[in-house]
Amino acid sequence: AQKVTQAQTEISVVEKEDVTLDCVYETRDTTYYLFWYKQPPSGELVFLIRRNSFDEQNEISGRYSWNFQKSTSSFNFTITASQVVDSAVYFCALSLISNFGNEKLTFGTGTRLTIIP
Amino acid sequence: DVKVTQSSRYLVKRTGEKVFLECVQDMDHENMFWYRQDPGLGLRLIYFSYDVKMKEKGDIPEGYSVSREKKERFSLILESASTNQTSMYLCASSQAGGDQPQHFGDGTRLSIL
C-alpha cells in the first residue's frame, strides 16, 4: 500500500525567512506522480505542482522550488523569502493508476505553515 | 478556470437523518471524488467515479454512498448520519489520466448533532 508522510505538523517562521516542507512517500509501483497542494484559510485546495516518477529534475517557480529524490523517496518543497500570504496548510500527495486507469490520490496529513510578519 | 461547486458551505443535521451533499463541476471532467478532511488525518478518499453511473470505493466508504447520474454532478449520501461523520467534506474533479491534477471545491463543513 502507498503512504505519504509529512512529519512536520506545524511550522512557524518569520517573514522573509526560507522554509522547507518535507514529504516522504512509500510505494511499490515504478510509475507514479507526486503533487503538492496548498489550502489557504478559505479552504479550497489549490494545485501547485506535479512530478512524475521518471523526472527527477528539480523545479523552480518564482519563490517556490521542489526537490525530488527517488533515492530517499522524498519530494520536498522550499519557499524562499516567505511572505504572509504563504500561510496555509500544505499537502503532499501520491498518485497511482487505479484498475480503470484513473488517478487516485493518497494525501499526507499536511503541514500548517504560519508566516509571522 | 475550472469551477467545482459544493451546494453548502456549512450544514447541520441530526443523528439518523439522511444527508445529501451535492457537487457540480463545469469542465466536463470524467473523474469526480469525495474526500473527508479531519485534523491530523489529512484527506481521506471516500468514493470516486470515473464515468456516469460508475463508482468505486475509496479508503473509507463505510456509512456513505454516492450517485452520479450526470457527468457534471456527483452526490455523496449519508444514509443514516452519525456523530462520527462530523467533518469537512471536499469534492474534486479531474480529467482522465493519471497525471491530471484534481480541482477542489470550497468544502462543506458538516456537523451531526
PDB file of C-alpha atoms in Angstrom, chain B residues 63-103:
ATOM      1  CA  GLY B  63     -21.587   4.670   6.054  1.00  0.00           C
ATOM      2  CA  TYR B  64     -21.601   6.502   2.718  1.00  0.00           C
ATOM      3  CA  SER B  65     -22.974   6.001  -0.774  1.00  0.00           C
ATOM      4  CA  VAL B  66     -22.701   8.055  -3.955  1.00  0.00           C
ATOM      5  CA  SER B  67     -24.669   8.808  -7.081  1.00  0.00           C
ATOM      6  CA  ARG B  68     -23.552  10.033 -10.462  1.00  0.00           C
ATOM      7  CA  GLU B  69     -26.487  10.287 -12.837  1.00  0.00           C
ATOM      8  CA  LYS B  70     -24.980  13.103 -14.912  1.00  0.00           C
ATOM      9  CA  LYS B  71     -21.377  13.749 -15.798  1.00  0.00           C
ATOM     10  CA  GLU B  72     -21.201  17.108 -14.074  1.00  0.00           C
ATOM     11  CA  ARG B  73     -22.817  16.089 -10.790  1.00  0.00           C
ATOM     12  CA  PHE B  74     -21.571  13.777  -8.032  1.00  0.00           C
ATOM     13  CA  SER B  75     -23.598  13.340  -4.865  1.00  0.00           C
ATOM     14  CA  LEU B  76     -22.451  11.969  -1.531  1.00  0.00           C
ATOM     15  CA  ILE B  77     -25.141  10.381   0.628  1.00  0.00           C
ATOM     16  CA  LEU B  78     -25.022   9.658   4.330  1.00  0.00           C
ATOM     17  CA  GLU B  79     -27.767   7.055   4.678  1.00  0.00           C
ATOM     18  CA  SER B  80     -28.168   7.481   8.444  1.00  0.00           C
ATOM     19  CA  ALA B  81     -25.934  10.232   9.763  1.00  0.00           C
ATOM     20  CA  SER B  82     -23.883   9.603  12.884  1.00  0.00           C
ATOM     21  CA  THR B  83     -21.829  11.954  15.046  1.00  0.00           C
ATOM     22  CA  ASN B  84     -18.550  10.429  13.829  1.00  0.00           C
ATOM     23  CA  GLN B  85     -19.387  11.718  10.367  1.00  0.00           C
ATOM     24  CA  THR B  86     -18.969  15.299  11.545  1.00  0.00           C
ATOM     25  CA  SER B  87     -16.194  16.556   9.286  1.00  0.00           C
ATOM     26  CA  MET B  88     -15.146  18.740   6.370  1.00  0.00           C
ATOM     27  CA  TYR B  89     -16.148  17.164   3.066  1.00  0.00           C
ATOM     28  CA  LEU B  90     -14.292  18.054  -0.111  1.00  0.00           C
ATOM     29  CA  CYS B  91     -15.321  17.302  -3.674  1.00  0.00           C
ATOM     30  CA  ALA B  92     -12.835  17.229  -6.547  1.00  0.00           C
ATOM     31  CA  SER B  93     -12.800  16.573 -10.271  1.00  0.00           C
ATOM     32  CA  SER B  94     -10.148  15.834 -12.868  1.00  0.00           C
ATOM     33  CA  GLN B  95      -9.678  14.833 -16.449  1.00  0.00           C
ATOM     34  CA  ALA B  96      -8.978  11.189 -17.169  1.00  0.00           C
ATOM     35  CA  GLY B  97      -5.317  10.197 -16.972  1.00  0.00           C
ATOM     36  CA  GLY B  98      -3.083   9.516 -14.016  1.00  0.00           C
ATOM     37  CA  ASP B  99      -1.149  12.730 -14.354  1.00  0.00           C
ATOM     38  CA  GLN B 100      -4.052  15.139 -14.237  1.00  0.00           C
ATOM     39  CA  PRO B 101      -4.356  17.341 -11.143  1.00  0.00           C
ATOM     40  CA  GLN B 102      -7.554  17.331  -9.193  1.00  0.00           C
ATOM     41  CA  HIS B 103      -9.535  20.542  -8.803  1.00  0.00           C
TER      42      HIS B 103
END
